[in-house]
Amino acid sequence: MQHIVLLTGAGISADSGLKTFRDAGGLWEGHRIDEVASIDGWNQDKQKVLNFYNRRREQASKAKPNEAHHSITKLEKKYRVSVITQNVDDLHERAGNSTVLHLHGLLREARSEVDETLITDIGANAINIGDFSEDGSQLRPNIVWFGEPVPNIEKASYIVAEADILMVVGTSLAVYPAASLIHYTKKSIPKYIVDPKLPEISLSDEWTHIQNKAKAGLPELVNQLIK
Ligand code: APR
């Protein structure tokens, strides 16, 4: 069975109504990224960071997977499929995509601010100041913030290295190390990018650009591949 690897980003969830970061003019709900998505921001104002993620968690829990997420489930009937996502929502899982690796964490998880291995599923619930992990420290979102290591990146690079087809959907490829994953493929495999815009980095001739929204472009590509 051929192995299809998808690297997804905010654009695939945009079609479910969740805002991308870079399309919103570099501001997330009116915040600079370092205020709400860095360890310095957390140390400066935990309440602000919790409010921000509590709002994002609520939005994500109300959003529904779209045609793009569902088309990946369809692809699994004919191919081995691995999804590597930079998204922190769980729309891939809720669409039934069976193999999903999150590079930047998950909104529905909280963790100890001291021990990154102490993770709890909190569903759509808020995290408040004074909510403690089992080690007695404050709970924080289980999100990989800017400046923090990406624990799943090595695992992701091995998955990409096994791909027979690579699909990149709805990511600006502007954030590293996630963006570097596209360089780990075997030589000369088919590569597709589904995005209304081309990324700013230059892509070789092996790439096919499907200049469309994820909810239209991905199902069309999937239909071609499962024919
Ligand atoms: N369908 C497909 N692509 C879309 C759509 C859509 N409907 N709408 C927007 N896009 C594309 C944009 O053209 C852009 O290329 O999605 C991409 C979104 O880019 P970013 O906002 O930079 O999101 P992403 O690449 O996932 O960001 C990476 O940066 O914001 C941090 O940690 C966060 O995981 C995130 C990382």
GROMACS .gro file of C-alpha atoms and ligand atoms in nm:
model
  263
    1MET     CA    1   0.000   0.000   0.000
    2GLN     CA    2   0.136   0.342  -0.090
    3HIS     CA    3   0.196   0.581   0.196
    4ILE     CA    4   0.053   0.934   0.171
    5VAL     CA    5   0.180   1.189   0.422
    6LEU     CA    6  -0.006   1.515   0.474
    7LEU     CA    7   0.146   1.817   0.645
    8THR     CA    8  -0.138   2.045   0.744
    9GLY     CA    9  -0.164   2.396   0.886
   10ALA     CA   10  -0.412   2.661   0.985
   11GLY     CA   11  -0.556   2.687   0.631
   12ILE     CA   12  -0.730   2.348   0.657
   13SER     CA   13  -0.911   2.465   0.971
   14ALA     CA   14  -0.987   2.806   0.815
   15ASP     CA   15  -1.262   2.631   0.618
   16SER     CA   16  -1.413   2.529   0.953
   17GLY     CA   17  -1.419   2.893   1.062
   18LEU     CA   18  -1.099   2.899   1.271
   19LYS     CA   19  -0.879   3.198   1.194
   20THR     CA   20  -0.525   3.151   1.061
   21PHE     CA   21  -0.256   3.355   1.227
   22ARG     CA   22  -0.080   3.509   0.930
   23ASP     CA   23  -0.397   3.598   0.742
   24ALA     CA   24  -0.517   3.800   1.041
   25GLY     CA   25  -0.245   4.062   0.993
   26GLY     CA   26  -0.009   3.905   1.245
   27LEU     CA   27  -0.241   3.960   1.538
   28TRP     CA   28  -0.432   3.689   1.718
   29GLU     CA   29  -0.744   3.828   1.880
   30GLY     CA   30  -0.559   4.160   1.900
   31HIS     CA   31  -0.250   4.014   2.069
   32ARG     CA   32   0.110   4.009   1.952
   33ILE     CA   33   0.232   3.652   1.922
   34ASP     CA   34   0.502   3.686   2.188
   35GLU     CA   35   0.242   3.805   2.442
   36VAL     CA   36   0.036   3.487   2.420
   37ALA     CA   37   0.251   3.219   2.260
   38SER     CA   38   0.587   3.229   2.433
   39ILE     CA   39   0.724   3.131   2.770
   40ASP     CA   40   0.809   3.497   2.840
   41GLY     CA   41   0.448   3.594   2.775
   42TRP     CA   42   0.337   3.319   3.014
   43ASN     CA   43   0.575   3.435   3.287
   44GLN     CA   44   0.461   3.795   3.243
   45ASP     CA   45   0.085   3.748   3.245
   46LYS     CA   46  -0.054   3.396   3.297
   47GLN     CA   47  -0.412   3.517   3.313
   48LYS     CA   48  -0.386   3.683   2.971
   49VAL     CA   49  -0.238   3.366   2.818
   50LEU     CA   50  -0.503   3.145   2.979
   51ASN     CA   51  -0.783   3.376   2.861
   52PHE     CA   52  -0.646   3.363   2.507
   53TYR     CA   53  -0.624   2.984   2.495
   54ASN     CA   54  -0.953   2.937   2.680
   55ARG     CA   55  -1.117   3.138   2.400
   56ARG     CA   56  -0.938   2.945   2.126
   57ARG     CA   57  -1.031   2.612   2.293
   58GLU     CA   58  -1.396   2.715   2.306
   59GLN     CA   59  -1.392   2.821   1.937
   60ALA     CA   60  -1.221   2.498   1.833
   61SER     CA   61  -1.463   2.282   2.028
   62LYS     CA   62  -1.758   2.445   1.847
   63ALA     CA   63  -1.599   2.413   1.501
   64LYS     CA   64  -1.674   2.113   1.284
   65PRO     CA   65  -1.441   1.921   1.052
   66ASN     CA   66  -1.489   2.025   0.689
   67GLU     CA   67  -1.477   1.848   0.351
   68ALA     CA   68  -1.096   1.854   0.352
   69HIS     CA   69  -1.069   1.665   0.683
   70HIS     CA   70  -1.336   1.417   0.569
   71SER     CA   71  -1.163   1.357   0.235
   72ILE     CA   72  -0.854   1.235   0.426
   73THR     CA   73  -1.067   0.965   0.590
   74LYS     CA   74  -1.179   0.863   0.241
   75LEU     CA   75  -0.817   0.841   0.126
   76GLU     CA   76  -0.750   0.585   0.400
   77LYS     CA   77  -0.960   0.328   0.212
   78LYS     CA   78  -0.693   0.299  -0.059
   79TYR     CA   79  -0.372   0.429   0.101
   80ARG     CA   80  -0.178   0.421   0.422
   81VAL     CA   81  -0.223   0.781   0.540
   82SER     CA   82  -0.032   0.978   0.803
   83VAL     CA   83  -0.129   1.331   0.902
   84ILE     CA   84   0.128   1.558   1.058
   85THR     CA   85  -0.041   1.876   1.170
   86GLN     CA   86   0.071   2.209   1.309
   87ASN     CA   87  -0.287   2.271   1.420
   88VAL     CA   88  -0.383   2.261   1.784
   89ASP     CA   89  -0.751   2.182   1.721
   90ASP     CA   90  -0.867   1.820   1.697
   91LEU     CA   91  -1.064   1.846   1.372
   92HIS     CA   92  -0.856   1.573   1.205
   93GLU     CA   93  -0.939   1.330   1.485
   94ARG     CA   94  -1.304   1.431   1.487
   95ALA     CA   95  -1.324   1.362   1.112
   96GLY     CA   96  -1.197   1.011   1.179
   97ASN     CA   97  -0.846   1.055   1.040
   98SER     CA   98  -0.676   0.764   1.212
   99THR     CA   99  -0.306   0.856   1.228
  100VAL     CA  100  -0.250   1.215   1.343
  101LEU     CA  101   0.068   1.358   1.490
  102HIS     CA  102   0.045   1.705   1.647
  103LEU     CA  103   0.361   1.909   1.623
  104HIS     CA  104   0.246   2.209   1.825
  105GLY     CA  105   0.031   2.044   2.091
  106LEU     CA  106  -0.343   2.028   2.144
  107LEU     CA  107  -0.590   2.279   2.284
  108ARG     CA  108  -0.790   2.011   2.460
  109GLU     CA  109  -0.488   1.915   2.671
  110ALA     CA  110  -0.339   2.086   2.977
  111ARG     CA  111  -0.006   2.013   3.133
  112SER     CA  112   0.204   2.091   3.436
  113GLU     CA  113   0.401   2.413   3.383
  114VAL     CA  114   0.703   2.229   3.527
  115ASP     CA  115   0.681   1.874   3.391
  116GLU     CA  116   0.588   1.852   3.022
  117THR     CA  117   0.505   1.481   3.056
  118LEU     CA  118   0.216   1.542   3.299
  119ILE     CA  119  -0.066   1.592   3.049
  120THR     CA  120  -0.443   1.583   3.113
  121ASP     CA  121  -0.731   1.587   2.868
  122ILE     CA  122  -0.960   1.878   2.959
  123GLY     CA  123  -1.196   1.867   2.661
  124ALA     CA  124  -1.353   2.208   2.608
  125ASN     CA  125  -1.304   2.323   2.968
  126ALA     CA  126  -1.115   2.636   3.066
  127ILE     CA  127  -0.785   2.640   3.257
  128ASN     CA  128  -0.788   2.886   3.547
  129ILE     CA  129  -0.522   3.027   3.776
  130GLY     CA  130  -0.509   2.787   4.070
  131ASP     CA  131  -0.583   2.475   3.862
  132PHE     CA  132  -0.301   2.242   3.955
  133SER     CA  133  -0.136   1.942   3.798
  134GLU     CA  134  -0.071   1.629   4.004
  135ASP     CA  135   0.279   1.761   4.085
  136GLY     CA  136   0.120   2.065   4.250
  137SER     CA  137   0.218   2.314   3.980
  138GLN     CA  138  -0.006   2.544   3.778
  139LEU     CA  139  -0.165   2.390   3.467
  140ARG     CA  140  -0.081   2.553   3.134
  141PRO     CA  141  -0.203   2.473   2.781
  142ASN     CA  142  -0.021   2.178   2.626
  143ILE     CA  143   0.086   2.397   2.337
  144VAL     CA  144   0.437   2.425   2.198
  145TRP     CA  145   0.514   2.795   2.219
  146PHE     CA  146   0.762   2.991   2.011
  147GLY     CA  147   1.112   2.929   2.142
  148GLU     CA  148   1.022   2.588   2.288
  149PRO     CA  149   1.149   2.260   2.145
  150VAL     CA  150   0.910   2.060   1.924
  151PRO     CA  151   0.908   1.714   2.084
  152ASN     CA  152   0.747   1.534   1.788
  153ILE     CA  153   0.969   1.675   1.514
  154GLU     CA  154   1.204   1.377   1.493
  155LYS     CA  155   0.916   1.130   1.477
  156ALA     CA  156   0.759   1.348   1.204
  157SER     CA  157   1.080   1.351   1.000
  158TYR     CA  158   1.084   0.968   0.998
  159ILE     CA  159   0.723   0.960   0.880
  160VAL     CA  160   0.797   1.206   0.596
  161ALA     CA  161   1.101   1.000   0.494
  162GLU     CA  162   0.868   0.703   0.433
  163ALA     CA  163   0.620   0.897   0.217
  164ASP     CA  164   0.540   0.787  -0.140
  165ILE     CA  165   0.332   1.103  -0.191
  166LEU     CA  166   0.350   1.426   0.010
  167MET     CA  167   0.061   1.672   0.043
  168VAL     CA  168   0.098   2.010   0.211
  169VAL     CA  169  -0.233   2.172   0.295
  170GLY     CA  170  -0.298   2.523   0.428
  171THR     CA  171   0.037   2.614   0.576
  172SER     CA  172   0.253   2.915   0.495
  173LEU     CA  173   0.565   2.701   0.563
  174ALA     CA  174   0.694   3.000   0.758
  175VAL     CA  175   0.743   2.834   1.095
  176TYR     CA  176   1.042   2.611   1.168
  177PRO     CA  177   1.122   2.335   1.233
  178ALA     CA  178   0.783   2.221   1.093
  179ALA     CA  179   0.850   2.379   0.752
  180SER     CA  180   1.180   2.191   0.719
  181LEU     CA  181   0.992   1.859   0.709
  182ILE     CA  182   0.929   1.894   0.335
  183HIS     CA  183   1.301   1.834   0.280
  184TYR     CA  184   1.299   1.488   0.441
  185THR     CA  185   1.123   1.302   0.158
  186LYS     CA  186   1.275   1.033  -0.062
  187LYS     CA  187   1.390   1.169  -0.399
  188SER     CA  188   1.137   1.240  -0.673
  189ILE     CA  189   0.808   1.158  -0.506
  190PRO     CA  190   0.496   1.348  -0.615
  191LYS     CA  191   0.437   1.655  -0.399
  192TYR     CA  192   0.122   1.863  -0.386
  193ILE     CA  193   0.048   2.189  -0.213
  194VAL     CA  194  -0.316   2.293  -0.163
  195ASP     CA  195  -0.335   2.660  -0.072
  196PRO     CA  196  -0.490   2.967  -0.235
  197LYS     CA  197  -0.143   3.128  -0.207
  198LEU     CA  198   0.204   2.995  -0.282
  199PRO     CA  199   0.440   2.996   0.015
  200GLU     CA  200   0.719   3.254   0.017
  201ILE     CA  201   0.990   2.988  -0.002
  202SER     CA  202   1.064   2.867  -0.355
  203LEU     CA  203   0.945   2.518  -0.442
  204SER     CA  204   1.110   2.288  -0.697
  205ASP     CA  205   0.943   2.161  -1.016
  206GLU     CA  206   0.837   1.841  -0.842
  207TRP     CA  207   0.559   2.036  -0.671
  208THR     CA  208   0.207   2.070  -0.806
  209HIS     CA  209   0.027   2.376  -0.673
  210ILE     CA  210  -0.347   2.335  -0.633
  211GLN     CA  211  -0.446   2.697  -0.595
  212ASN     CA  212  -0.768   2.650  -0.408
  213LYS     CA  213  -0.919   2.639  -0.062
  214ALA     CA  214  -0.859   2.316   0.127
  215LYS     CA  215  -1.228   2.222   0.136
  216ALA     CA  216  -1.244   2.223  -0.245
  217GLY     CA  217  -0.887   2.147  -0.356
  218LEU     CA  218  -0.816   1.852  -0.129
  219PRO     CA  219  -1.135   1.650  -0.199
  220GLU     CA  220  -1.070   1.698  -0.572
  221LEU     CA  221  -0.713   1.568  -0.539
  222VAL     CA  222  -0.832   1.278  -0.323
  223ASN     CA  223  -1.094   1.184  -0.584
  224GLN     CA  224  -0.823   1.174  -0.853
  225LEU     CA  225  -0.603   0.951  -0.638
  226ILE     CA  226  -0.868   0.700  -0.540
  227LYS     CA  227  -1.007   0.659  -0.891
  228APR     N1  228  -0.758   2.661   0.245
  228APR     C1  229  -0.626   2.634   0.234
  228APR     N2  230  -0.530   2.719   0.273
  228APR     C2  231  -0.569   2.836   0.327
  228APR     C3  232  -0.703   2.871   0.344
  228APR     C4  233  -0.802   2.777   0.300
  228APR     N3  234  -0.933   2.803   0.311
  228APR     N4  235  -0.710   2.994   0.402
  228APR     C5  236  -0.583   3.033   0.422
  228APR     N5  237  -0.497   2.938   0.376
  228APR     C6  238  -0.351   2.935   0.378
  228APR     C7  239  -0.283   3.068   0.372
  228APR     O1  240  -0.266   3.109   0.236
  228APR     C8  241  -0.149   3.037   0.439
  228APR     O2  242  -0.055   2.985   0.346
  228APR     O3  243  -0.314   2.878   0.503
  228APR     C9  244  -0.186   2.925   0.538
  228APR    C10  245  -0.192   2.970   0.683
  228APR     O4  246  -0.066   3.008   0.723
  228APR     P1  247  -0.034   3.041   0.877
  228APR     O5  248  -0.137   3.131   0.930
  228APR     O6  249   0.108   3.083   0.880
  228APR     O7  250  -0.054   2.900   0.949
  228APR     P2  251   0.050   2.783   0.970
  228APR     O8  252   0.140   2.767   0.853
  228APR     O9  253  -0.030   2.666   1.015
  228APR    O10  254   0.133   2.838   1.093
  228APR    C11  255   0.231   2.759   1.150
  228APR    O11  256   0.261   2.918   1.328
  228APR    O12  257   0.091   3.043   1.406
  228APR    C12  258   0.189   2.955   1.445
  228APR    O13  259   0.214   2.770   1.590
  228APR    C13  260   0.125   2.831   1.500
  228APR    O14  261   0.107   2.608   1.408
  228APR    C14  262   0.112   2.745   1.375
  228APR    C15  263   0.239   2.780   1.298
   0.00000   0.00000   0.00000
